[in-house]
Every structure is written in structure tokens, then in C-alpha cells.
mmCIF file of C-alpha atoms in Angstrom:
data_model
loop_
_atom_site.group_PDB
_atom_site.id
_atom_site.type_symbol
_atom_site.label_atom_id
_atom_site.label_comp_id
_atom_site.label_asym_id
_atom_site.label_seq_id
_atom_site.Cartn_x
_atom_site.Cartn_y
_atom_site.Cartn_z
ATOM 1 C CA UNK A 1 17.472 5.870 22.079
ATOM 2 C CA UNK A 2 17.727 9.258 23.775
ATOM 3 C CA UNK A 3 14.393 10.847 22.848
ATOM 4 C CA UNK A 4 10.924 10.437 24.275
ATOM 5 C CA UNK A 5 9.199 7.062 23.731
ATOM 6 C CA UNK A 6 6.881 7.049 20.735
ATOM 7 C CA UNK A 7 3.257 6.334 21.642
ATOM 8 C CA UNK A 8 1.908 5.419 18.198
ATOM 9 C CA UNK A 9 2.630 2.591 15.766
ATOM 10 C CA UNK A 10 3.400 4.828 12.772
ATOM 11 C CA UNK A 11 4.975 8.017 14.154
ATOM 12 C CA UNK A 12 5.319 9.575 10.688
ATOM 13 C CA UNK A 13 1.679 8.913 9.741
ATOM 14 C CA UNK A 14 2.508 7.889 6.197
ATOM 15 C CA UNK A 15 4.527 4.678 6.434
ATOM 16 C CA UNK A 16 4.510 2.951 3.071
ATOM 17 C CA UNK A 17 5.150 -0.721 3.783
ATOM 18 C CA UNK A 18 3.074 -3.269 5.718
ATOM 19 C CA UNK A 19 5.198 -3.261 8.866
ATOM 20 C CA UNK A 20 3.750 0.212 9.579
ATOM 21 C CA UNK A 21 0.176 -1.143 9.292
ATOM 22 C CA UNK A 22 0.454 -3.282 12.421
ATOM 23 C CA UNK A 23 1.227 -2.537 16.060
ATOM 24 C CA UNK A 24 4.684 -2.403 17.600
ATOM 25 C CA UNK A 25 5.660 -4.910 18.809
ATOM 26 C CA UNK A 26 3.586 -6.919 16.358
ATOM 27 C CA UNK A 27 1.182 -9.573 17.644
ATOM 28 C CA UNK A 28 1.783 -13.218 16.796
ATOM 29 C CA UNK A 29 -0.591 -12.943 13.825
ATOM 30 C CA UNK A 30 -0.356 -9.434 12.350
ATOM 31 C CA UNK A 31 -3.347 -9.663 10.016
ATOM 32 C CA UNK A 32 -6.578 -11.679 10.294
ATOM 33 C CA UNK A 33 -6.508 -12.343 6.551
ATOM 34 C CA UNK A 34 -3.726 -11.982 4.012
ATOM 35 C CA UNK A 35 -3.650 -8.301 2.980
ATOM 36 C CA UNK A 36 -4.258 -7.651 -0.701
ATOM 37 C CA UNK A 37 -1.400 -5.657 -2.183
ATOM 38 C CA UNK A 38 -2.516 -3.310 -4.955
ATOM 39 C CA UNK A 39 0.340 -0.817 -5.011
ATOM 40 C CA UNK A 40 3.929 -0.358 -3.921
ATOM 41 C CA UNK A 41 2.694 1.518 -0.813
ATOM 42 C CA UNK A 42 0.049 -0.699 0.838
ATOM 43 C CA UNK A 43 0.220 0.815 4.329
ATOM 44 C CA UNK A 44 -0.066 4.331 2.915
ATOM 45 C CA UNK A 45 -3.135 3.186 0.970
ATOM 46 C CA UNK A 46 -4.735 1.905 4.208
ATOM 47 C CA UNK A 47 -4.254 5.247 5.967
ATOM 48 C CA UNK A 48 -5.200 7.405 2.959
ATOM 49 C CA UNK A 49 -7.925 5.557 0.984
ATOM 50 C CA UNK A 50 -8.952 8.732 -0.866
ATOM 51 C CA UNK A 51 -5.522 8.938 -2.534
ATOM 52 C CA UNK A 52 -5.500 5.206 -3.312
ATOM 53 C CA UNK A 53 -8.929 5.601 -4.967
ATOM 54 C CA UNK A 54 -7.607 8.411 -7.186
ATOM 55 C CA UNK A 55 -4.675 6.242 -8.235
ATOM 56 C CA UNK A 56 -6.987 3.320 -9.069
ATOM 57 C CA UNK A 57 -9.253 5.529 -11.195
ATOM 58 C CA UNK A 58 -6.254 6.930 -13.051
ATOM 59 C CA UNK A 59 -4.865 3.487 -13.873
ATOM 60 C CA UNK A 60 -8.053 1.675 -14.939
ATOM 61 C CA UNK A 61 -7.608 -0.190 -18.208
ATOM 62 C CA UNK A 62 -3.914 0.560 -18.683
ATOM 63 C CA UNK A 63 -2.969 -3.077 -18.111
ATOM 64 C CA UNK A 64 -5.029 -4.183 -21.119
ATOM 65 C CA UNK A 65 -2.904 -2.402 -23.742
ATOM 66 C CA UNK A 66 -0.302 -5.120 -24.290
ATOM 67 C CA UNK A 67 -0.981 -7.900 -26.768
ATOM 68 C CA UNK A 68 0.574 -11.362 -26.923
ATOM 69 C CA UNK A 69 3.236 -10.176 -29.407
ATOM 70 C CA UNK A 70 4.442 -7.489 -27.021
ATOM 71 C CA UNK A 71 2.909 -4.647 -29.044
ATOM 72 C CA UNK A 72 0.388 -2.150 -27.760
ATOM 73 C CA UNK A 73 -3.155 -2.297 -29.078
ATOM 74 C CA UNK A 74 -3.832 0.069 -31.941
ATOM 75 C CA UNK A 75 -0.205 0.383 -33.091
#
């Protein structure tokens, strides 16, 4: 309100949610296609793909541990 106007859409540079991934004010259609959400911080992933890639490599295969009975494989 009293400071200088901000000239960028994400003044912090690391906004986590999708509202920081579009311009301000947002256009009528924010995204050409529906964005694919792969983490709890999709806008951060867009701005820092190298960190998102590390997270994906670290979590590969972890979703396959659970079996139908609710037990982990191998236990």
C-alpha cells in the first residue's frame, strides 16, 4: 500500500502455489493446458526444475511399496 509498486509477478522468486506461476492480474485463461501437479509446490517446481528433478529421482519407486492388505512389500 505504501511501498513502491512491484514490477514482477512473483516478487519473492520462490512462490509455491500456482497463483504465483501466472501474471498479475491474471489473464482470462491463466494456462493454455491444465498444469500437471506433481508436488505440493508446483510453481516452485516451474521456476527451479533442477530441484524438482532431484526430488523426483529421490522418490522413484516409493509408491510401489504398499500392497492391497496395507502392508509393505517384504515385511
